[in-house]
Amino acid sequence: MTQWIVPIVFVLTGLLGGLIGEKYVFQKLKIFVANKQVPGNQIIFQSLHRMTFIWFVVAGFFWAIISSPLKPDIINVLQKILTIIVLYSVTLVLARLTAGFVNLFIRRTEGVSTSLISNLAKVGVLILGTLILLQTVGIEITPIITTLGIGGLAVGLALQDTLTNLFSGFYLLISKQVRTGDYVKLDDGNQGYVTDITWRNTTIKEISNNVIIVPNSKLASAIFTNYHLPAKEITLTMNVGVSYDSDLELVERVTVEVAKEVMQEIAPKLIENEPYLRFHTFNDFSIDFTLYMRVSEFFDQRIGKHLFVKKLHKRYQKEGIQIPFPVRDIYMP
């Protein structure tokens, strides 16, 4: 029994060191780095989550095995198991780091989806790490790669629909026809903001907060309108009519002033693009014109129209400008 005291001490030390390292040292270091605002610190600590405990425990077991009275064959097998655990944990950390930093890089580019590319990078690192792990423990990977290559043909035939969606997703990203954050309207009438493009489908979130799931292959072949291309800004148009007694010069000046007030509230960065109007129709009861002003994005049209109607109605009343309504005279014999 005395021969097992030292191995047991090593195991307990590893467990205790893992608990202290995970609960105390790791958390303190996390807070310290967060206060220093180190770039990517959150990604790094999320990748190392629980790994401190695992590595301390593995180290404890490693020294326990070396100091134990076990037979050399058993010690060799146990060391290989610990090596597999360490290599796999390192591979998992690298995969998390790769996916995290790919996400960080993509978010800094304009509207590119993060899910499809980051998951692909993560899977690539996991596959590479697994092959290195197998090679390290003495398993030949050449026959495995050959088998996977042959089997891949059969899998490709069986998963034609999945692969079609996968490559359609890549096509959408590379062509930049659709990006996360874009407001799109499909040919079937559904519309909303693109929230993600995964390996199989594209997620579109409606204004009502409902979610539309569209297969990538369907979206790639569909006719749709992207309201954020070629630019996110959009021109808001408002049709208005004034009475024939109105001073059209005054109408133009007052209407443009009101439009500028609205733009100052909802799109101050676009104020240099001055709003304007064009008279176009002598209607039955009014002279009609269309106002044009820029707003930041498609959804801002709603609040823009709301504010413009309120402010214009109030200003027209103040200036004595009438917005006519249909009147019909009926003569009774």
CSV table of C-alpha atoms in Angstrom, one decimal:
chain,number,residue,atom,x,y,z
A,1,MET,CA,0.0,0.0,0.0
A,2,THR,CA,2.9,2.4,0.7
A,3,GLN,CA,3.9,2.1,-3.0
A,4,TRP,CA,0.6,3.8,-3.9
A,5,ILE,CA,0.8,6.7,-1.6
A,6,VAL,CA,2.9,8.9,-3.9
A,7,PRO,CA,0.7,8.1,-7.0
A,8,ILE,CA,-2.4,9.0,-5.0
A,9,VAL,CA,-0.8,12.2,-3.8
A,10,PHE,CA,0.0,13.1,-7.4
A,11,VAL,CA,-3.6,12.4,-8.5
A,12,LEU,CA,-5.1,14.5,-5.6
A,13,THR,CA,-2.6,17.3,-6.3
A,14,GLY,CA,-3.6,17.4,-9.9
A,15,LEU,CA,-7.3,17.5,-9.0
A,16,LEU,CA,-6.7,20.2,-6.4
A,17,GLY,CA,-4.5,22.2,-8.8
A,18,GLY,CA,-7.1,21.9,-11.5
A,19,LEU,CA,-9.9,23.3,-9.2
A,20,ILE,CA,-7.7,26.1,-7.9
A,21,GLY,CA,-6.5,27.0,-11.4
A,22,GLU,CA,-10.0,26.9,-12.9
A,23,LYS,CA,-11.9,28.6,-10.2
A,24,TYR,CA,-9.4,31.2,-8.9
A,25,VAL,CA,-6.3,31.7,-11.1
A,26,PHE,CA,-8.1,31.4,-14.4
A,27,GLN,CA,-10.9,33.8,-13.3
A,28,LYS,CA,-8.5,36.4,-11.9
A,29,LEU,CA,-6.4,36.3,-15.0
A,30,LYS,CA,-9.6,36.7,-17.1
A,31,ILE,CA,-10.7,39.8,-15.2
A,32,PHE,CA,-7.2,41.3,-15.4
A,33,VAL,CA,-6.9,40.8,-19.2
A,34,ALA,CA,-10.4,42.1,-19.7
A,35,ASN,CA,-9.6,45.3,-17.8
A,36,LYS,CA,-6.5,45.7,-20.0
A,37,GLN,CA,-8.7,45.4,-23.1
A,38,VAL,CA,-6.5,43.0,-24.8
A,39,PRO,CA,-7.8,42.3,-28.4
A,40,GLY,CA,-9.5,38.9,-28.6
A,41,ASN,CA,-9.3,38.2,-24.9
A,42,GLN,CA,-12.8,36.9,-24.7
A,43,ILE,CA,-12.2,34.4,-27.6
A,44,ILE,CA,-9.0,33.2,-25.9
A,45,PHE,CA,-10.6,32.6,-22.5
A,46,GLN,CA,-13.7,30.9,-24.1
A,47,SER,CA,-11.4,28.6,-25.9
A,48,LEU,CA,-9.5,27.7,-22.7
A,49,HIS,CA,-12.7,27.1,-20.8
A,50,ARG,CA,-12.4,23.9,-18.6
A,51,MET,CA,-9.0,23.1,-20.2
A,52,THR,CA,-7.0,24.3,-17.2
A,53,PHE,CA,-8.7,21.7,-15.0
A,54,ILE,CA,-8.2,19.0,-17.6
A,55,TRP,CA,-4.5,19.7,-18.0
A,56,PHE,CA,-3.8,19.8,-14.3
A,57,VAL,CA,-5.6,16.5,-13.8
A,58,VAL,CA,-3.8,14.9,-16.7
A,59,ALA,CA,-0.5,16.1,-15.3
A,60,GLY,CA,-1.3,14.6,-11.9
A,61,PHE,CA,-2.2,11.2,-13.5
A,62,PHE,CA,1.0,11.3,-15.6
A,63,TRP,CA,3.3,11.6,-12.6
A,64,ALA,CA,1.1,9.1,-10.7
A,65,ILE,CA,1.6,6.6,-13.5
A,66,ILE,CA,5.4,7.1,-13.6
A,67,SER,CA,5.7,6.7,-9.9
A,68,SER,CA,3.4,3.7,-9.7
A,69,PRO,CA,4.4,0.1,-9.4
A,70,LEU,CA,2.5,-0.9,-12.5
A,71,LYS,CA,4.0,-3.1,-15.2
A,72,PRO,CA,5.8,-1.3,-18.1
A,73,ASP,CA,3.2,-2.5,-20.7
A,74,ILE,CA,0.3,-1.0,-18.6
A,75,ILE,CA,2.3,2.2,-18.0
A,76,ASN,CA,2.8,2.5,-21.8
A,77,VAL,CA,-0.9,2.1,-22.6
A,78,LEU,CA,-1.9,4.6,-19.9
A,79,GLN,CA,0.6,7.1,-21.2
A,80,LYS,CA,-0.8,6.8,-24.7
A,81,ILE,CA,-4.3,7.4,-23.4
A,82,LEU,CA,-3.1,10.6,-21.6
A,83,THR,CA,-1.3,11.7,-24.7
A,84,ILE,CA,-4.5,11.3,-26.7
A,85,ILE,CA,-6.4,13.3,-24.1
A,86,VAL,CA,-3.8,16.1,-24.2
A,87,LEU,CA,-3.6,16.2,-28.0
A,88,TYR,CA,-7.3,16.2,-28.4
A,89,SER,CA,-7.8,19.0,-25.8
A,90,VAL,CA,-5.1,21.1,-27.6
A,91,THR,CA,-6.9,20.4,-30.9
A,92,LEU,CA,-10.2,21.5,-29.4
A,93,VAL,CA,-8.6,24.7,-28.1
A,94,LEU,CA,-7.1,25.5,-31.5
A,95,ALA,CA,-10.4,24.8,-33.2
A,96,ARG,CA,-12.2,27.2,-30.9
A,97,LEU,CA,-9.5,29.8,-31.4
A,98,THR,CA,-9.7,29.5,-35.1
A,99,ALA,CA,-13.5,29.8,-35.2
A,100,GLY,CA,-13.4,32.7,-32.8
A,101,PHE,CA,-10.8,34.7,-34.6
A,102,VAL,CA,-12.4,34.0,-38.0
A,103,ASN,CA,-15.7,35.3,-36.5
A,104,LEU,CA,-13.9,38.4,-35.2
A,105,PHE,CA,-12.3,39.0,-38.6
A,106,ILE,CA,-15.5,38.5,-40.6
A,107,ARG,CA,-17.5,40.7,-38.3
A,108,ARG,CA,-15.1,43.6,-39.1
A,109,THR,CA,-15.8,43.1,-42.8
A,110,GLU,CA,-19.0,44.4,-44.2
A,111,GLY,CA,-21.9,42.1,-43.6
A,112,VAL,CA,-20.3,38.7,-44.3
A,113,SER,CA,-21.9,35.7,-42.7
A,114,THR,CA,-20.0,34.2,-39.8
A,115,SER,CA,-21.6,30.8,-39.2
A,116,LEU,CA,-20.7,28.9,-42.4
A,117,ILE,CA,-17.1,30.1,-42.7
A,118,SER,CA,-16.2,29.8,-39.0
A,119,ASN,CA,-17.7,26.3,-38.7
A,120,LEU,CA,-15.8,25.2,-41.8
A,121,ALA,CA,-12.5,26.5,-40.3
A,122,LYS,CA,-13.3,24.8,-37.0
A,123,VAL,CA,-14.0,21.4,-38.7
A,124,GLY,CA,-10.8,21.8,-40.7
A,125,VAL,CA,-8.7,22.2,-37.6
A,126,LEU,CA,-10.5,19.3,-35.9
A,127,ILE,CA,-9.8,17.0,-38.8
A,128,LEU,CA,-6.2,18.1,-39.1
A,129,GLY,CA,-5.7,17.7,-35.3
A,130,THR,CA,-7.3,14.2,-35.4
A,131,LEU,CA,-5.0,13.1,-38.1
A,132,ILE,CA,-1.9,14.4,-36.3
A,133,LEU,CA,-3.2,12.6,-33.1
A,134,LEU,CA,-3.5,9.3,-34.9
A,135,GLN,CA,-0.1,9.7,-36.4
A,136,THR,CA,1.4,10.5,-33.0
A,137,VAL,CA,0.0,7.4,-31.3
A,138,GLY,CA,1.4,5.2,-34.1
A,139,ILE,CA,-1.7,4.7,-36.3
A,140,GLU,CA,-1.1,4.9,-40.1
A,141,ILE,CA,-3.3,7.6,-41.5
A,142,THR,CA,-2.6,6.9,-45.2
A,143,PRO,CA,-5.0,4.0,-45.5
A,144,ILE,CA,-7.6,6.1,-43.5
A,145,ILE,CA,-7.3,9.0,-46.0
A,146,THR,CA,-7.6,6.6,-48.9
A,147,THR,CA,-10.7,5.0,-47.4
A,148,LEU,CA,-12.2,8.4,-46.7
A,149,GLY,CA,-11.5,9.5,-50.3
A,150,ILE,CA,-13.3,6.4,-51.8
A,151,GLY,CA,-16.1,6.6,-49.3
A,152,GLY,CA,-16.5,10.3,-50.0
A,153,LEU,CA,-17.8,9.5,-53.5
A,154,ALA,CA,-20.6,7.4,-52.1
A,155,VAL,CA,-21.3,9.9,-49.4
A,156,GLY,CA,-21.4,12.7,-52.0
A,157,LEU,CA,-24.0,10.8,-54.1
A,158,ALA,CA,-26.1,10.2,-51.0
A,159,LEU,CA,-25.9,13.8,-49.8
A,160,GLN,CA,-26.4,15.6,-53.1
A,161,ASP,CA,-29.1,17.9,-51.6
A,162,THR,CA,-26.9,18.8,-48.6
A,163,LEU,CA,-23.8,19.5,-50.8
A,164,THR,CA,-25.9,21.6,-53.1
A,165,ASN,CA,-27.0,23.8,-50.2
A,166,LEU,CA,-23.4,23.9,-49.0
A,167,PHE,CA,-21.9,25.1,-52.3
A,168,SER,CA,-24.9,27.5,-52.8
A,169,GLY,CA,-24.1,29.1,-49.5
A,170,PHE,CA,-20.5,29.6,-50.6
A,171,TYR,CA,-21.7,31.0,-53.9
A,172,LEU,CA,-23.9,33.5,-52.0
A,173,LEU,CA,-21.0,34.6,-49.8
A,174,ILE,CA,-18.4,34.9,-52.6
A,175,SER,CA,-20.7,36.7,-54.9
A,176,LYS,CA,-21.8,39.0,-52.1
A,177,GLN,CA,-25.4,39.0,-53.3
A,178,VAL,CA,-26.6,38.4,-49.8
A,179,ARG,CA,-24.8,39.4,-46.5
A,180,THR,CA,-25.8,39.2,-42.9
A,181,GLY,CA,-27.7,42.3,-41.9
A,182,ASP,CA,-29.1,42.9,-45.4
A,183,TYR,CA,-32.8,43.5,-45.8
A,184,VAL,CA,-34.2,41.3,-48.6
A,185,LYS,CA,-37.6,40.7,-50.2
A,186,LEU,CA,-38.1,37.3,-51.9
A,187,ASP,CA,-40.2,36.7,-55.0
A,188,ASP,CA,-42.8,34.9,-52.9
A,189,GLY,CA,-43.4,38.1,-50.8
A,190,ASN,CA,-41.5,37.1,-47.7
A,191,GLN,CA,-39.0,39.8,-46.5
A,192,GLY,CA,-36.8,40.6,-43.6
A,193,TYR,CA,-33.2,40.9,-42.3
A,194,VAL,CA,-30.7,38.1,-43.1
A,195,THR,CA,-29.3,36.9,-39.8
A,196,ASP,CA,-27.1,34.0,-40.8
A,197,ILE,CA,-26.1,31.8,-43.7
A,198,THR,CA,-25.3,28.3,-42.5
A,199,TRP,CA,-24.0,25.2,-44.3
A,200,ARG,CA,-27.6,24.3,-45.2
A,201,ASN,CA,-30.0,27.3,-45.1
A,202,THR,CA,-30.3,31.1,-44.8
A,203,THR,CA,-32.1,32.5,-41.8
A,204,ILE,CA,-34.3,35.6,-42.5
A,205,LYS,CA,-35.8,37.5,-39.6
A,206,GLU,CA,-39.1,39.4,-40.3
A,207,ILE,CA,-40.0,42.7,-38.8
A,208,SER,CA,-42.7,40.8,-36.8
A,209,ASN,CA,-39.8,38.8,-35.2
A,210,ASN,CA,-40.7,35.6,-37.0
A,211,VAL,CA,-37.9,33.6,-38.7
A,212,ILE,CA,-38.0,32.4,-42.3
A,213,ILE,CA,-35.7,29.4,-43.1
A,214,VAL,CA,-34.7,29.3,-46.8
A,215,PRO,CA,-32.5,26.5,-48.3
A,216,ASN,CA,-29.4,28.0,-49.8
A,217,SER,CA,-30.0,26.4,-53.1
A,218,LYS,CA,-33.5,28.0,-53.3
A,219,LEU,CA,-32.2,31.4,-52.4
A,220,ALA,CA,-29.3,31.2,-54.9
A,221,SER,CA,-31.8,30.5,-57.7
A,222,ALA,CA,-34.6,32.8,-56.5
A,223,ILE,CA,-35.4,36.3,-57.7
A,224,PHE,CA,-35.2,38.7,-54.8
A,225,THR,CA,-34.6,42.3,-54.0
A,226,ASN,CA,-31.7,43.3,-51.7
A,227,TYR,CA,-32.5,46.7,-50.3
A,228,HIS,CA,-28.9,47.1,-48.9
A,229,LEU,CA,-27.2,46.8,-52.3
A,230,PRO,CA,-25.4,48.6,-53.8
A,231,ALA,CA,-25.6,50.8,-50.7
A,232,LYS,CA,-27.5,50.6,-47.5
A,233,GLU,CA,-29.0,54.0,-47.8
A,234,ILE,CA,-32.3,54.3,-49.6
A,235,THR,CA,-34.4,57.0,-51.1
A,236,LEU,CA,-37.8,57.6,-49.3
A,237,THR,CA,-40.5,58.9,-51.6
A,238,MET,CA,-43.7,60.6,-50.5
A,239,ASN,CA,-46.6,61.6,-52.7
A,240,VAL,CA,-48.4,64.7,-51.6
A,241,GLY,CA,-51.1,67.0,-53.2
A,242,VAL,CA,-51.9,70.7,-52.5
A,243,SER,CA,-54.8,72.8,-53.6
A,244,TYR,CA,-54.7,74.9,-56.8
A,245,ASP,CA,-54.8,78.1,-54.7
A,246,SER,CA,-51.4,77.3,-53.2
A,247,ASP,CA,-48.2,79.2,-53.8
A,248,LEU,CA,-46.1,76.4,-55.3
A,249,GLU,CA,-42.8,78.2,-54.5
A,250,LEU,CA,-43.9,78.4,-50.8
A,251,VAL,CA,-45.0,74.7,-50.9
A,252,GLU,CA,-41.6,73.6,-52.2
A,253,ARG,CA,-39.7,75.6,-49.7
A,254,VAL,CA,-41.8,74.5,-46.7
A,255,THR,CA,-41.9,70.9,-47.7
A,256,VAL,CA,-38.1,70.7,-48.2
A,257,GLU,CA,-37.6,72.4,-44.8
A,258,VAL,CA,-39.8,69.8,-43.1
A,259,ALA,CA,-37.9,66.9,-44.9
A,260,LYS,CA,-34.6,68.3,-43.6
A,261,GLU,CA,-36.0,68.3,-40.1
A,262,VAL,CA,-37.0,64.7,-40.4
A,263,MET,CA,-33.6,63.7,-41.9
A,264,GLN,CA,-31.8,65.5,-39.0
A,265,GLU,CA,-33.6,63.2,-36.6
A,266,ILE,CA,-33.3,59.9,-38.3
A,267,ALA,CA,-30.3,60.3,-40.8
A,268,PRO,CA,-28.1,63.2,-39.7
A,269,LYS,CA,-25.1,61.7,-41.6
A,270,LEU,CA,-27.0,62.0,-44.9
A,271,ILE,CA,-28.1,65.6,-44.4
A,272,GLU,CA,-25.7,66.7,-47.1
A,273,ASN,CA,-27.9,64.9,-49.6
A,274,GLU,CA,-30.6,67.6,-49.6
A,275,PRO,CA,-34.2,66.4,-50.1
A,276,TYR,CA,-36.1,67.7,-53.1
A,277,LEU,CA,-39.5,67.5,-54.7
A,278,ARG,CA,-40.9,67.4,-58.2
A,279,PHE,CA,-44.4,68.5,-59.3
A,280,HIS,CA,-45.8,66.2,-61.8
A,281,THR,CA,-49.6,66.1,-62.1
A,282,PHE,CA,-52.6,68.4,-62.4
A,283,ASN,CA,-55.1,66.2,-60.6
A,284,ASP,CA,-58.8,66.5,-60.3
A,285,PHE,CA,-58.6,68.2,-56.9
A,286,SER,CA,-54.9,69.0,-56.4
A,287,ILE,CA,-51.5,69.6,-57.8
A,288,ASP,CA,-49.5,66.5,-57.0
A,289,PHE,CA,-45.8,66.2,-56.3
A,290,THR,CA,-43.3,63.6,-55.0
A,291,LEU,CA,-40.8,64.3,-52.3
A,292,TYR,CA,-37.4,62.5,-52.3
A,293,MET,CA,-35.2,62.2,-49.3
A,294,ARG,CA,-32.5,59.8,-48.1
A,295,VAL,CA,-32.7,57.5,-45.1
A,296,SER,CA,-30.1,55.3,-43.6
A,297,GLU,CA,-31.7,51.9,-44.4
A,298,PHE,CA,-34.9,50.2,-45.6
A,299,PHE,CA,-36.6,50.0,-42.2
A,300,ASP,CA,-36.1,53.7,-41.5
A,301,GLN,CA,-38.7,54.4,-44.2
A,302,ARG,CA,-41.5,53.7,-41.7
A,303,ILE,CA,-40.3,56.1,-39.0
A,304,GLY,CA,-39.4,58.6,-41.8
A,305,LYS,CA,-43.0,58.6,-43.2
A,306,HIS,CA,-44.5,58.8,-39.7
A,307,LEU,CA,-42.5,61.9,-38.8
A,308,PHE,CA,-42.8,63.5,-42.2
A,309,VAL,CA,-46.6,63.3,-42.2
A,310,LYS,CA,-46.9,64.7,-38.7
A,311,LYS,CA,-44.5,67.5,-39.2
A,312,LEU,CA,-45.8,68.4,-42.7
A,313,HIS,CA,-49.4,68.5,-41.6
A,314,LYS,CA,-48.6,70.8,-38.7
A,315,ARG,CA,-46.4,73.1,-40.9
A,316,TYR,CA,-49.0,73.3,-43.7
A,317,GLN,CA,-51.7,74.4,-41.1
A,318,LYS,CA,-49.3,77.1,-39.9
A,319,GLU,CA,-48.5,78.3,-43.4
A,320,GLY,CA,-52.1,78.1,-44.6
A,321,ILE,CA,-51.4,75.5,-47.2
A,322,GLN,CA,-54.3,73.2,-47.9
A,323,ILE,CA,-54.2,69.5,-48.7
A,324,PRO,CA,-57.5,69.1,-50.6
A,325,PHE,CA,-59.8,66.1,-50.5
A,326,PRO,CA,-62.4,65.0,-53.1
A,327,VAL,CA,-65.6,67.1,-53.2
A,328,ARG,CA,-68.7,66.1,-55.2
A,329,ASP,CA,-71.6,68.4,-55.9
A,330,ILE,CA,-75.0,66.7,-56.2
A,331,TYR,CA,-77.9,68.6,-57.9
A,332,MET,CA,-81.4,67.3,-56.9
A,333,PRO,CA,-84.2,68.1,-59.4
